[in-house]
Amino acid sequence: MEILQKEFELKSYKRGFHLITDEVIQNLDEISKFEVGVLNLFIKHTSASLTINENCDSSVRSDMENFVNDIVSNKNYFTHTYEGEDDMPSHIKSSVFGSSITIPITKGQLNLGTWQGIYLGEHRDFGGNRKLLATITGKKYNL
Amino acid sequence: MEILQKEFELKSYKRGFHLITDEVIQNLDEISKFEVGVLNLFIKHTSASLTINENCDSSVRSDMENFVNDIVSNKNYFTHTYEGEDDMPSHIKSSVFGSSITIPITKGQLNLGTWQGIYLGEHRDFGGNRKLLATITGKKYNL
Amino acid sequence: MEILQKEFELKSYKRGFHLITDEVIQNLDEISKFEVGVLNLFIKHTSASLTINENCDSSVRSDMENFVNDIVSNKNYFTHTYEGEDDMPSHIKSSVFGSSITIPITKGQLNLGTWQGIYLGEHRDFGGNRKLLATITGKKYNL
């Protein structure tokens, strides 16, 4: 059993849900060395989130963004509004979708279902480059 | 320390929340071999979810189903609707409740609270047999 | 690689979201012994939740509480209401925010972002002392 940890930055994304599976894998060559394991991917921010969803049709991402804005935005009782209208809603979305995901690794690859991809939920209008912290626990291939 | 991975299929369930604790345990005899560990249970689909909730009264499951339908259904701005009215809502519910749960293992058993059980959130009308991928990391009993 | 498990009780909190980072760390001296690892923190209840959010301004916690009450309370279709108006909503909030969080450990500390803290979501009016089960998996410092 081994454990490995690596921090990396994502590209900057505009507000919305974005498919980042390829970008995550490109930053984590190390996955290929594990015969079996789990990847914990943790986002070090409170106004963005990580989740798993459909990897094919971008309409899922835009519908999800429209839905969360419909439900969470413009509540007249919000008081944490220093940084604008996207401030408090971004914190709520962050906790609803969550700060980390755990994905099994099998034979050197993320063992996702056919239609599963990794989503970044960027909940600020200008969130900048988000830092991810990856921790892989598992058994490496015998060399 | 050891790691063990196993994929299995659930029975087919109708749309709603279902208590699957017993079915999960029946598929994972291996839990009993771990003195201490964690089980990551991952669902390989984007229109179903896993969560932990009350294991006794079925009214919790039906109230949860009525609630999510109340909040997520029939939004006129949804565009990802090829597969019917349950299509886009199922993706949203999948991310709100999540694709995986992590449960501690203690002395060969899932260390759940008295009232905790494992729920499958089946968010499609006809979701079929859902695939779960279990990864257990921990320390086995000395034999 | 080593694994370590410990159960402890939180102080009693009133209904709402509460910053418990310091209380968690005080109960988990063991974190300091791990050079690299992951902490899984699991709450053994179905009417409370754990999540990560902003650690500075208490208005985030009160706005979150007002938001979830706005969305989840007083649905006339709820049937699981034996224990009062906070009963069924507490179960829903528990699953939306989740029963466990996973936090990376680096060089003997929780590797949280600058603004991240651990929240207890206490969703009952009188929830009492909540039990947490911590499991740390990782590599200890060489002594």
XYZ file of C-alpha atoms in Angstrom:
429
model
C 0.000 0.000 0.000
C 1.196 3.476 -0.836
C -0.122 7.012 -0.585
C 0.720 9.902 -2.825
C -0.348 13.528 -2.718
C -0.152 16.260 -5.323
C -1.492 19.786 -5.599
C -2.206 21.401 -8.952
C -4.107 24.334 -10.419
C -6.939 24.224 -12.879
C -7.287 26.612 -15.758
C -9.537 29.563 -15.030
C -13.191 28.918 -15.841
C -16.181 31.200 -16.039
C -19.141 30.687 -13.727
C -20.933 27.417 -14.449
C -20.312 23.683 -14.513
C -17.326 22.452 -16.540
C -16.122 19.006 -17.582
C -12.553 18.670 -16.290
C -11.899 14.907 -16.515
C -9.122 15.258 -19.089
C -7.464 18.150 -17.287
C -7.436 16.188 -14.028
C -5.960 13.087 -15.663
C -3.281 15.152 -17.438
C -2.188 16.463 -14.054
C -2.163 13.017 -12.474
C 0.124 10.694 -14.475
C 0.562 8.850 -11.203
C -2.858 7.191 -11.561
C -1.398 4.832 -14.162
C 0.967 3.321 -11.606
C -1.807 2.039 -9.328
C -3.262 -1.398 -9.910
C -6.042 -0.648 -7.441
C -6.748 2.429 -5.369
C -8.893 5.447 -4.649
C -8.383 9.039 -5.705
C -9.619 11.747 -3.383
C -9.840 15.038 -5.239
C -10.268 18.019 -2.936
C -10.874 21.642 -3.947
C -9.300 24.192 -1.587
C -12.016 26.840 -1.979
C -15.436 27.616 -0.519
C -17.025 29.104 -3.640
C -16.473 26.216 -6.050
C -17.285 22.507 -5.956
C -16.459 19.115 -7.433
C -19.053 16.614 -8.564
C -19.503 13.734 -11.019
C -22.025 13.896 -13.809
C -22.768 13.261 -17.478
C -19.668 13.555 -19.684
C -21.202 13.949 -23.098
C -23.870 16.566 -23.599
C -23.013 20.116 -22.541
C -26.722 20.844 -22.056
C -26.514 18.954 -18.748
C -23.973 21.493 -17.522
C -25.962 24.528 -18.653
C -29.240 23.125 -17.283
C -27.531 22.464 -13.931
C -26.234 26.033 -13.834
C -29.659 27.442 -14.654
C -31.224 25.252 -11.981
C -28.882 26.249 -9.155
C -29.225 29.906 -10.049
C -32.993 29.543 -10.065
C -33.001 27.963 -6.593
C -30.207 29.818 -4.796
C -30.003 33.347 -6.231
C -31.333 36.672 -5.073
C -32.638 35.764 -1.665
C -33.504 39.017 0.024
C -32.484 37.580 3.414
C -28.839 37.041 2.444
C -26.509 39.241 4.498
C -23.117 37.909 3.344
C -23.078 39.991 0.173
C -19.865 42.034 0.398
C -18.465 40.628 -2.795
C -21.592 40.874 -4.894
C -24.625 38.840 -5.842
C -22.557 35.729 -6.565
C -20.966 35.696 -3.070
C -23.395 33.928 -0.728
C -24.930 31.696 -3.454
C -21.425 30.429 -4.251
C -20.930 29.268 -0.649
C -24.251 27.435 -0.611
C -23.579 25.702 -3.933
C -20.139 24.719 -2.644
C -21.670 22.808 0.276
C -24.571 21.315 -1.676
C -22.285 19.760 -4.312
C -19.306 19.299 -2.005
C -15.596 20.017 -1.740
C -14.311 16.604 -2.669
C -15.029 13.510 -4.695
C -13.611 10.019 -4.306
C -13.117 7.922 -7.441
C -11.949 4.291 -7.516
C -8.820 3.436 -9.523
C -8.613 0.086 -11.294
C -5.726 -1.141 -13.452
C -4.109 2.248 -13.771
C -7.250 4.197 -14.665
C -10.094 6.047 -12.996
C -12.896 3.492 -12.902
C -15.729 5.790 -13.938
C -18.962 4.614 -15.543
C -19.351 5.074 -19.297
C -21.180 8.376 -18.947
C -19.405 9.745 -15.877
C -17.080 12.724 -15.939
C -15.601 15.082 -13.351
C -17.282 18.481 -13.085
C -15.869 21.659 -11.642
C -18.660 23.791 -10.255
C -17.291 27.321 -10.605
C -19.712 29.392 -8.582
C -18.064 32.821 -8.759
C -18.198 35.137 -11.751
C -14.415 35.493 -11.599
C -13.087 32.588 -9.557
C -9.604 32.469 -11.055
C -7.395 29.390 -10.974
C -8.706 26.865 -8.496
C -6.316 24.689 -6.497
C -6.994 20.973 -6.326
C -5.307 18.581 -3.924
C -5.206 14.963 -5.072
C -4.511 12.086 -2.697
C -4.172 8.572 -4.121
C -4.185 5.589 -1.761
C -3.658 2.112 -3.123
C -1.470 -0.662 -4.380
C 1.013 0.034 -7.140
C 1.862 -2.436 -9.868
C 4.792 -4.657 -8.992
C 7.753 -3.533 -11.061
C -2.796 -2.376 5.265
C -4.684 -3.888 2.371
C -7.004 -2.703 -0.357
C -9.735 -4.691 -2.015
C -12.089 -3.796 -4.827
C -15.279 -5.445 -6.012
C -18.007 -4.524 -8.492
C -21.548 -5.808 -8.142
C -25.042 -5.072 -9.415
C -28.054 -4.047 -7.404
C -31.516 -5.383 -8.024
C -33.644 -3.150 -10.217
C -35.595 -0.531 -8.283
C -38.357 1.825 -9.282
C -37.868 5.569 -9.063
C -37.464 6.738 -5.472
C -35.223 6.239 -2.456
C -34.569 2.652 -1.327
C -32.894 1.140 1.718
C -30.122 -1.129 0.405
C -27.975 -1.735 3.506
C -28.653 -5.483 3.603
C -28.149 -5.920 -0.130
C -24.805 -4.114 0.043
C -23.602 -6.200 2.992
C -24.680 -9.447 1.308
C -22.483 -8.525 -1.645
C -19.529 -7.614 0.549
C -18.613 -10.584 2.776
C -15.117 -9.124 2.729
C -16.105 -6.434 5.252
C -15.991 -9.044 8.010
C -12.264 -9.573 7.459
C -11.295 -6.000 8.301
C -10.542 -5.047 11.873
C -10.524 -1.373 10.897
C -11.054 0.286 7.550
C -13.172 2.423 5.279
C -15.587 1.358 2.580
C -15.985 3.620 -0.417
C -19.146 2.731 -2.291
C -19.319 4.294 -5.736
C -22.244 4.189 -8.184
C -21.208 4.121 -11.840
C -24.181 6.123 -13.143
C -25.191 9.772 -13.509
C -28.914 9.370 -12.907
C -28.811 7.642 -9.527
C -27.158 8.429 -6.203
C -25.997 6.988 -2.897
C -26.674 8.580 0.456
C -27.075 7.657 4.117
C -30.313 8.234 5.971
C -32.893 6.856 8.378
C -33.129 3.053 8.264
C -36.471 2.457 9.927
C -39.468 4.359 8.698
C -40.229 4.155 4.970
C -42.024 7.510 5.169
C -38.595 9.186 5.207
C -37.895 7.689 1.777
C -41.238 8.682 0.295
C -41.074 12.194 1.773
C -37.566 12.623 0.326
C -38.773 11.514 -3.099
C -41.726 13.918 -2.960
C -39.428 16.721 -1.873
C -36.865 16.303 -4.661
C -39.605 16.035 -7.257
C -41.201 19.182 -5.883
C -37.918 21.114 -6.116
C -36.335 19.741 -9.297
C -39.120 18.715 -11.680
C -40.737 20.400 -14.642
C -38.476 23.394 -15.055
C -39.414 25.001 -18.349
C -35.793 26.027 -18.949
C -34.463 22.449 -19.068
C -33.086 21.599 -22.520
C -31.589 18.139 -21.819
C -34.913 16.346 -22.141
C -34.335 13.741 -24.895
C -35.165 10.846 -22.628
C -38.236 12.309 -21.014
C -39.256 14.339 -18.011
C -37.111 12.271 -15.634
C -33.895 12.863 -17.641
C -32.466 16.211 -16.523
C -33.899 16.032 -12.969
C -32.125 12.680 -12.517
C -28.752 14.276 -13.315
C -29.316 17.104 -10.843
C -30.407 14.739 -8.061
C -27.350 12.589 -8.778
C -25.005 15.517 -8.057
C -26.961 16.898 -5.100
C -26.891 13.565 -3.232
C -23.636 12.359 -4.726
C -22.079 9.366 -6.492
C -20.304 7.845 -3.541
C -20.403 7.399 0.201
C -17.603 6.477 2.585
C -18.440 4.383 5.636
C -16.008 3.434 8.412
C -15.487 -0.263 9.163
C -14.851 -1.359 12.754
C -14.337 -4.934 13.948
C -15.610 -6.504 10.765
C -18.756 -4.406 10.416
C -19.927 -1.159 8.893
C -19.814 1.293 11.794
C -23.108 3.048 11.126
C -25.126 4.898 13.750
C -28.184 3.153 15.186
C -30.562 4.812 12.741
C -28.309 4.991 9.689
C -28.840 2.947 6.547
C -27.593 3.090 2.967
C -30.010 4.578 0.442
C -30.029 4.139 -3.298
C -31.502 7.202 -4.956
C -32.986 5.791 -8.156
C -33.813 8.893 -10.148
C -34.985 7.360 -13.441
C -38.392 5.790 -14.007
C -36.682 2.703 -15.438
C -33.080 2.771 -14.275
C -32.405 -0.960 -14.460
C -29.665 -2.721 -12.514
C -27.206 -0.214 -11.130
C -23.519 -1.070 -10.871
C -21.726 -0.340 -7.615
C -17.973 -0.388 -7.166
C -16.796 -1.034 -3.608
C -13.274 -0.274 -2.453
C -12.240 -1.269 1.074
C -9.000 0.074 2.524
C -7.853 -1.042 5.936
C -6.221 -3.512 8.221
C -7.351 -7.121 8.212
C -7.550 -9.290 11.295
C -4.348 -11.220 11.958
C -4.977 -14.843 11.095
C 0.842 2.923 5.677
C -1.278 2.933 8.776
C -4.921 3.355 9.670
C -6.329 4.746 12.883
C -9.877 5.177 14.074
C -11.338 7.214 16.899
C -14.849 8.117 18.015
C -15.597 11.290 19.913
C -18.523 13.502 20.854
C -19.086 17.104 19.927
C -20.438 19.674 22.299
C -24.173 20.204 22.006
C -25.138 22.860 19.457
C -28.396 24.572 18.692
C -30.018 24.215 15.286
C -27.920 25.838 12.564
C -24.477 25.627 10.989
C -21.476 25.759 13.331
C -17.738 26.056 12.755
C -16.129 23.068 14.488
C -12.616 22.973 12.990
C -10.870 23.663 16.292
C -13.022 21.213 18.233
C -12.281 18.476 15.684
C -8.540 19.116 15.776
C -8.509 19.158 19.591
C -10.023 15.688 19.540
C -7.573 14.400 16.946
C -4.001 14.908 18.181
C -3.154 11.931 15.998
C -3.286 14.090 12.850
C 0.091 15.558 13.771
C 1.753 12.158 13.415
C 0.882 11.734 9.742
C 3.248 13.063 7.104
C 0.621 12.451 4.436
C -2.870 11.020 4.696
C -6.607 11.504 4.528
C -9.062 12.059 7.329
C -12.568 10.718 6.893
C -14.903 12.338 9.380
C -18.244 10.567 9.683
C -21.280 11.675 11.689
C -23.329 8.809 13.117
C -26.707 10.536 12.844
C -29.389 11.116 10.211
C -30.518 14.561 11.325
C -27.160 16.373 11.215
C -24.474 16.792 8.580
C -20.829 17.659 7.972
C -19.632 20.034 5.277
C -16.767 22.395 4.523
C -17.311 26.116 4.089
C -16.098 29.601 4.880
C -14.272 29.813 8.223
C -14.354 33.532 8.913
C -17.657 35.330 8.712
C -20.514 33.919 10.767
C -23.006 35.484 8.351
C -22.258 32.604 5.958
C -23.523 30.161 8.584
C -26.683 32.123 9.362
C -27.445 32.733 5.671
C -27.028 28.998 4.983
C -29.419 28.164 7.814
C -31.988 30.655 6.547
C -31.632 29.286 3.028
C -32.161 25.621 3.924
C -35.136 26.490 6.113
C -36.606 28.524 3.268
C -36.257 25.622 0.819
C -36.995 22.575 2.983
C -39.448 23.613 5.716
C -43.174 23.300 6.084
C -43.996 21.131 3.117
C -47.601 20.097 3.515
C -46.873 16.716 1.905
C -44.429 15.595 4.618
C -45.749 12.581 6.520
C -42.705 11.771 8.712
C -43.545 14.393 11.305
C -43.810 12.449 14.596
C -41.077 14.433 16.244
C -42.165 17.864 15.139
C -41.621 20.318 12.339
C -37.833 19.883 12.389
C -38.040 16.084 11.914
C -38.368 15.427 8.166
C -36.465 18.579 7.108
C -33.521 17.409 9.243
C -33.331 14.121 7.320
C -33.373 15.894 3.961
C -30.678 18.378 4.997
C -28.583 15.463 6.279
C -28.537 13.847 2.833
C -28.116 17.064 0.862
C -25.000 18.097 2.819
C -23.849 14.580 3.598
C -22.780 12.370 6.487
C -19.045 12.525 5.942
C -16.234 14.674 4.648
C -12.759 13.665 3.556
C -9.893 16.071 4.181
C -6.283 15.581 3.044
C -3.537 15.626 5.677
C -0.127 17.066 4.794
C 2.851 17.355 7.122
C 0.861 16.707 10.251
C -1.989 19.115 9.534
C -5.336 19.199 7.796
C -4.558 20.653 4.385
C -7.513 23.011 4.130
C -7.608 26.105 1.944
C -7.134 29.474 3.617
C -10.853 30.100 3.988
C -12.020 26.546 4.593
C -13.385 25.295 7.892
C -15.383 22.282 9.057
C -19.106 22.888 9.615
C -21.498 20.866 11.691
C -24.992 21.133 10.262
C -27.190 20.644 13.317
C -30.638 20.195 11.841
C -32.665 19.386 14.959
C -33.857 21.954 17.485
C -32.412 19.782 20.273
C -29.910 17.418 18.679
C -27.744 16.827 21.722
C -24.147 15.636 21.581
C -23.348 14.287 18.138
C -20.969 11.366 17.711
C -18.228 11.637 15.125
C -16.100 8.742 13.915
C -12.711 9.727 12.505
C -10.640 7.398 10.346
C -7.151 8.478 9.297
C -5.321 6.551 6.593
C -1.782 7.478 5.641
C 1.915 7.408 6.245
C 3.281 8.424 9.629
C 6.512 10.303 10.123
C 9.526 8.042 10.556
C 10.566 8.182 14.167
